[in-house]
mmCIF file of C-alpha atoms in Angstrom:
data_model
loop_
_atom_site.group_PDB
_atom_site.id
_atom_site.type_symbol
_atom_site.label_atom_id
_atom_site.label_comp_id
_atom_site.label_asym_id
_atom_site.label_seq_id
_atom_site.Cartn_x
_atom_site.Cartn_y
_atom_site.Cartn_z
ATOM 1 C CA ASN A 1181 -110.479 -51.160 59.921
ATOM 2 C CA VAL A 1182 -112.621 -49.465 62.529
ATOM 3 C CA HIS A 1183 -115.622 -48.958 60.231
ATOM 4 C CA ALA A 1184 -115.721 -52.643 59.258
ATOM 5 C CA ALA A 1185 -115.332 -53.662 62.895
ATOM 6 C CA ASN A 1186 -118.243 -51.442 63.931
ATOM 7 C CA ALA A 1187 -120.444 -52.886 61.172
ATOM 8 C CA LEU A 1188 -119.523 -56.392 62.285
ATOM 9 C CA LEU A 1189 -120.249 -55.467 65.886
ATOM 10 C CA LYS A 1190 -123.767 -54.361 64.952
ATOM 11 C CA ILE A 1191 -124.656 -57.674 63.301
ATOM 12 C CA LEU A 1192 -123.043 -59.646 66.146
ATOM 13 C CA GLU A 1193 -125.213 -57.757 68.635
ATOM 14 C CA GLU A 1194 -128.405 -58.515 66.674
ATOM 15 C CA PRO A 1195 -127.743 -61.703 64.683
ATOM 16 C CA PRO A 1196 -130.398 -63.393 62.585
ATOM 17 C CA ALA A 1197 -131.906 -66.323 64.499
ATOM 18 C CA THR A 1198 -130.566 -69.091 62.256
ATOM 19 C CA VAL A 1199 -127.103 -67.707 61.547
ATOM 20 C CA TYR A 1200 -123.813 -68.604 63.177
ATOM 21 C CA PHE A 1201 -120.703 -66.549 62.532
ATOM 22 C CA ILE A 1202 -117.265 -68.102 62.572
ATOM 23 C CA LEU A 1203 -114.540 -65.507 62.773
ATOM 24 C CA ILE A 1204 -110.990 -66.626 62.162
ATOM 25 C CA THR A 1205 -107.922 -64.551 62.877
ATOM 26 C CA SER A 1206 -104.286 -65.092 63.668
ATOM 27 C CA ASN A 1207 -104.184 -61.828 65.663
ATOM 28 C CA HIS A 1208 -107.234 -61.857 67.905
ATOM 29 C CA ASP A 1209 -105.696 -59.195 70.148
ATOM 30 C CA ARG A 1210 -105.937 -56.726 67.226
ATOM 31 C CA LEU A 1211 -109.730 -57.054 67.217
ATOM 32 C CA LEU A 1212 -111.764 -54.519 69.130
ATOM 33 C CA LYS A 1213 -112.445 -55.590 72.697
ATOM 34 C CA THR A 1214 -116.154 -55.153 72.064
ATOM 35 C CA LEU A 1215 -115.943 -57.698 69.239
ATOM 36 C CA ARG A 1216 -113.956 -60.172 71.307
ATOM 37 C CA SER A 1217 -116.426 -59.864 74.183
ATOM 38 C CA ARG A 1218 -119.230 -61.100 71.908
ATOM 39 C CA CYS A 1219 -117.342 -64.148 70.675
ATOM 40 C CA ARG A 1220 -116.401 -67.516 72.061
ATOM 41 C CA LEU A 1221 -112.655 -67.923 71.682
ATOM 42 C CA LEU A 1222 -111.318 -71.268 70.494
ATOM 43 C CA GLY A 1223 -107.571 -71.463 70.238
ATOM 44 C CA PHE A 1224 -105.933 -73.588 67.569
ATOM 45 C CA VAL A 1225 -102.245 -74.362 67.616
ATOM 46 C CA ARG A 1226 -100.081 -76.042 65.067
ATOM 47 C CA PRO A 1227 -99.254 -79.660 65.804
ATOM 48 C CA PRO A 1228 -95.892 -80.580 67.300
ATOM 49 C CA HIS A 1229 -93.241 -81.110 64.629
ATOM 50 C CA ALA A 1230 -93.030 -84.876 65.218
ATOM 51 C CA GLU A 1231 -96.808 -85.266 64.774
ATOM 52 C CA ALA A 1232 -96.781 -83.122 61.637
ATOM 53 C CA VAL A 1233 -94.005 -85.275 60.147
ATOM 54 C CA GLN A 1234 -95.888 -88.440 61.070
ATOM 55 C CA PHE A 1235 -99.011 -87.049 59.373
ATOM 56 C CA LEU A 1236 -97.037 -86.330 56.196
ATOM 57 C CA VAL A 1237 -95.597 -89.861 56.156
ATOM 58 C CA GLN A 1238 -99.022 -91.435 56.740
ATOM 59 C CA ASN A 1239 -100.456 -89.431 53.854
ATOM 60 C CA GLY A 1240 -97.827 -90.584 51.383
ATOM 61 C CA MET A 1241 -95.902 -87.359 51.054
ATOM 62 C CA PRO A 1242 -92.415 -87.577 49.534
ATOM 63 C CA PRO A 1243 -89.558 -87.707 52.080
ATOM 64 C CA ASP A 1244 -88.458 -84.131 51.319
ATOM 65 C CA ALA A 1245 -91.926 -82.760 52.172
ATOM 66 C CA GLU A 1246 -90.893 -82.490 55.832
ATOM 67 C CA ARG A 1247 -88.525 -79.658 54.904
ATOM 68 C CA LEU A 1248 -91.500 -77.599 53.737
ATOM 69 C CA LEU A 1249 -93.127 -77.501 57.169
ATOM 70 C CA SER A 1250 -91.133 -74.364 58.028
ATOM 71 C CA LEU A 1251 -92.527 -72.567 54.952
ATOM 72 C CA ALA A 1252 -96.027 -73.753 55.815
ATOM 73 C CA GLY A 1253 -95.814 -72.373 59.338
ATOM 74 C CA GLY A 1254 -95.862 -75.913 60.718
ATOM 75 C CA ALA A 1255 -99.169 -76.740 59.000
ATOM 76 C CA PRO A 1256 -98.967 -80.227 57.460
ATOM 77 C CA LEU A 1257 -102.233 -79.826 55.538
ATOM 78 C CA GLN A 1258 -100.670 -76.903 53.666
ATOM 79 C CA VAL A 1259 -97.781 -79.147 52.623
ATOM 80 C CA VAL A 1260 -100.308 -81.738 51.397
ATOM 81 C CA ARG A 1261 -102.093 -79.036 49.343
ATOM 82 C CA TRP A 1262 -98.783 -77.945 47.837
ATOM 83 C CA HIS A 1263 -98.057 -81.553 46.904
ATOM 84 C CA GLU A 1264 -101.498 -82.007 45.328
ATOM 85 C CA THR A 1265 -101.087 -78.842 43.238
ATOM 86 C CA GLY A 1266 -97.566 -79.678 42.076
ATOM 87 C CA LYS A 1267 -95.752 -76.930 43.965
ATOM 88 C CA ILE A 1268 -93.291 -79.083 45.926
ATOM 89 C CA GLU A 1269 -90.447 -78.885 43.402
ATOM 90 C CA SER A 1270 -90.453 -75.093 43.148
ATOM 91 C CA LEU A 1271 -90.783 -74.688 46.918
ATOM 92 C CA ASN A 1272 -87.837 -77.020 47.448
ATOM 93 C CA ALA A 1273 -85.868 -74.834 45.024
ATOM 94 C CA LEU A 1274 -86.812 -71.801 47.117
ATOM 95 C CA LEU A 1275 -85.723 -73.574 50.299
ATOM 96 C CA GLN A 1276 -82.399 -74.354 48.638
ATOM 97 C CA THR A 1277 -81.814 -70.620 48.145
ATOM 98 C CA PHE A 1278 -82.409 -70.121 51.880
ATOM 99 C CA ARG A 1279 -80.071 -72.922 52.898
ATOM 100 C CA GLN A 1280 -77.291 -71.909 50.503
ATOM 101 C CA PRO A 1281 -77.813 -68.210 49.859
ATOM 102 C CA GLY A 1282 -74.192 -67.340 49.158
ATOM 103 C CA ASP A 1283 -72.910 -63.967 50.238
ATOM 104 C CA ASN A 1284 -73.857 -61.781 47.251
ATOM 105 C CA PRO A 1285 -77.354 -60.241 47.424
ATOM 106 C CA LEU A 1286 -77.363 -59.591 43.658
ATOM 107 C CA ILE A 1287 -76.859 -63.278 42.865
ATOM 108 C CA LEU A 1288 -79.454 -64.334 45.434
ATOM 109 C CA ALA A 1289 -81.942 -61.797 44.038
ATOM 110 C CA GLY A 1290 -81.319 -63.173 40.553
ATOM 111 C CA ARG A 1291 -82.028 -66.713 41.749
ATOM 112 C CA TRP A 1292 -85.283 -65.556 43.356
ATOM 113 C CA ASP A 1293 -86.227 -63.611 40.232
ATOM 114 C CA ASP A 1294 -85.702 -66.742 38.110
ATOM 115 C CA LEU A 1295 -87.869 -68.784 40.469
ATOM 116 C CA LEU A 1296 -90.666 -66.204 40.335
ATOM 117 C CA LYS A 1297 -90.554 -66.094 36.543
ATOM 118 C CA LYS A 1298 -90.476 -69.888 36.081
ATOM 119 C CA ASN A 1299 -93.247 -70.692 38.568
ATOM 120 C CA ASP A 1300 -96.617 -69.018 38.093
ATOM 121 C CA HIS A 1301 -97.813 -70.207 41.489
ATOM 122 C CA LEU A 1302 -94.834 -68.682 43.306
ATOM 123 C CA LYS A 1303 -95.739 -65.068 44.083
ATOM 124 C CA MET A 1304 -93.728 -62.203 45.503
ATOM 125 C CA GLU A 1305 -95.900 -62.012 48.627
ATOM 126 C CA PHE A 1306 -95.210 -65.667 49.360
ATOM 127 C CA LEU A 1307 -91.474 -65.182 48.855
ATOM 128 C CA VAL A 1308 -91.390 -62.314 51.349
ATOM 129 C CA GLU A 1309 -93.466 -64.291 53.853
ATOM 130 C CA ALA A 1310 -91.166 -67.293 53.391
ATOM 131 C CA VAL A 1311 -88.124 -65.094 54.095
ATOM 132 C CA GLN A 1312 -89.809 -63.840 57.270
ATOM 133 C CA ARG A 1313 -90.616 -67.369 58.410
ATOM 134 C CA TRP A 1314 -87.084 -68.529 57.664
ATOM 135 C CA VAL A 1315 -85.568 -65.666 59.665
ATOM 136 C CA SER A 1316 -87.914 -66.232 62.608
ATOM 137 C CA SER A 1317 -87.242 -69.996 62.528
ATOM 138 C CA ALA A 1318 -83.514 -69.294 62.554
ATOM 139 C CA ALA A 1319 -83.937 -66.983 65.525
ATOM 140 C CA LEU A 1320 -86.110 -69.452 67.430
ATOM 141 C CA GLY A 1321 -83.765 -72.268 66.487
ATOM 142 C CA GLY A 1322 -80.931 -70.657 68.395
ATOM 143 C CA ALA A 1323 -79.166 -68.606 65.749
ATOM 144 C CA SER A 1324 -76.791 -66.190 67.432
ATOM 145 C CA LEU A 1325 -78.810 -63.012 66.905
ATOM 146 C CA THR A 1326 -79.196 -60.272 69.479
ATOM 147 C CA SER A 1327 -82.737 -59.103 70.129
ATOM 148 C CA ASN A 1328 -81.915 -55.703 68.620
ATOM 149 C CA THR A 1329 -80.620 -57.352 65.450
ATOM 150 C CA LEU A 1330 -83.658 -59.593 65.225
ATOM 151 C CA PHE A 1331 -86.116 -56.719 65.716
ATOM 152 C CA ALA A 1332 -84.293 -54.575 63.160
ATOM 153 C CA ALA A 1333 -84.395 -57.430 60.663
ATOM 154 C CA TRP A 1334 -88.069 -58.024 61.344
ATOM 155 C CA ARG A 1335 -88.909 -54.338 60.836
ATOM 156 C CA SER A 1336 -87.000 -54.306 57.553
ATOM 157 C CA LEU A 1337 -88.802 -57.412 56.356
ATOM 158 C CA LEU A 1338 -92.173 -55.899 57.310
ATOM 159 C CA GLU A 1339 -91.343 -52.879 55.178
ATOM 160 C CA CYS A 1340 -90.511 -55.217 52.305
ATOM 161 C CA ARG A 1341 -93.770 -57.053 52.829
ATOM 162 C CA ARG A 1342 -95.787 -53.842 52.563
ATOM 163 C CA SER A 1343 -94.524 -53.216 49.050
ATOM 164 C CA ALA A 1344 -94.385 -56.852 47.904
ATOM 165 C CA ASN A 1345 -97.738 -56.647 46.103
ATOM 166 C CA HIS A 1346 -96.634 -53.905 43.740
ATOM 167 C CA PRO A 1347 -92.879 -53.435 43.586
ATOM 168 C CA LEU A 1348 -91.934 -50.724 41.123
ATOM 169 C CA ASN A 1349 -88.948 -52.742 39.955
ATOM 170 C CA GLN A 1350 -89.064 -56.442 40.805
ATOM 171 C CA LEU A 1351 -85.331 -57.080 40.577
ATOM 172 C CA LEU A 1352 -84.459 -53.985 42.624
ATOM 173 C CA PHE A 1353 -87.023 -55.061 45.230
ATOM 174 C CA LEU A 1354 -85.520 -58.574 45.317
ATOM 175 C CA GLU A 1355 -82.009 -57.162 45.700
ATOM 176 C CA ASN A 1356 -83.153 -55.191 48.743
ATOM 177 C CA LEU A 1357 -84.916 -58.263 50.156
ATOM 178 C CA ALA A 1358 -81.811 -60.413 49.555
ATOM 179 C CA ALA A 1359 -79.614 -57.838 51.291
ATOM 180 C CA GLN A 1360 -81.975 -57.867 54.293
ATOM 181 C CA PHE A 1361 -82.016 -61.681 54.286
ATOM 182 C CA LEU A 1362 -78.229 -61.974 54.170
ATOM 183 C CA ARG A 1363 -77.825 -59.363 56.890
#
C-alpha cells in the first residue's frame, strides 16, 4: 500500500552504510516510480520449456514431472521442491481434473473438494491459481478464445481468487470456480 511504499522509500533514500536491500516483485510496474528510480532493475525470466525439461531430467525427476511445469509457472525448481516434499502425486491428480474436467461443474467441484480434503498441502489459493494458469496456458497455446471471452474469464477468476482464502462455503465456492473453468 502507499504507506508501506513511503516508509520503504524513506529507508531507501537513507540506507544504513552496510545494508543492501533486495526487492523482488513480479509486478514492478505497480511499484511507485519513486521507488523504482532508487533501485537497480534486474529482470529474471523463466527458462525456455526445453531447458526446464532438461533440468528436470538431469535432476532425476520422474517422467511425469514435466507436466507440472505449467502449474509451476515454468519454474523447474518449484517442480523439484514439490517432488522433494511429496506433492507430485496430488498435483498430478489435480492436473488430471484439468485435462478431463467433464462437462458438469458439480462433479468437477466435488473432485476438487475431495483433493483438497485428502491433501493437506493442497490449498484453495493454490487451486485457484492453478486454474488461472491453466486457462492462460490454454489461451496462449492457441485455444480458440476471443479476447473478450478470455478477459471475461480472467476477471471472473480474479474475483474467485479474492475470496479463495476464506470462502463461506467451500463446496459452493468450488462449484462457482468449476463453472468458470468449464466456461
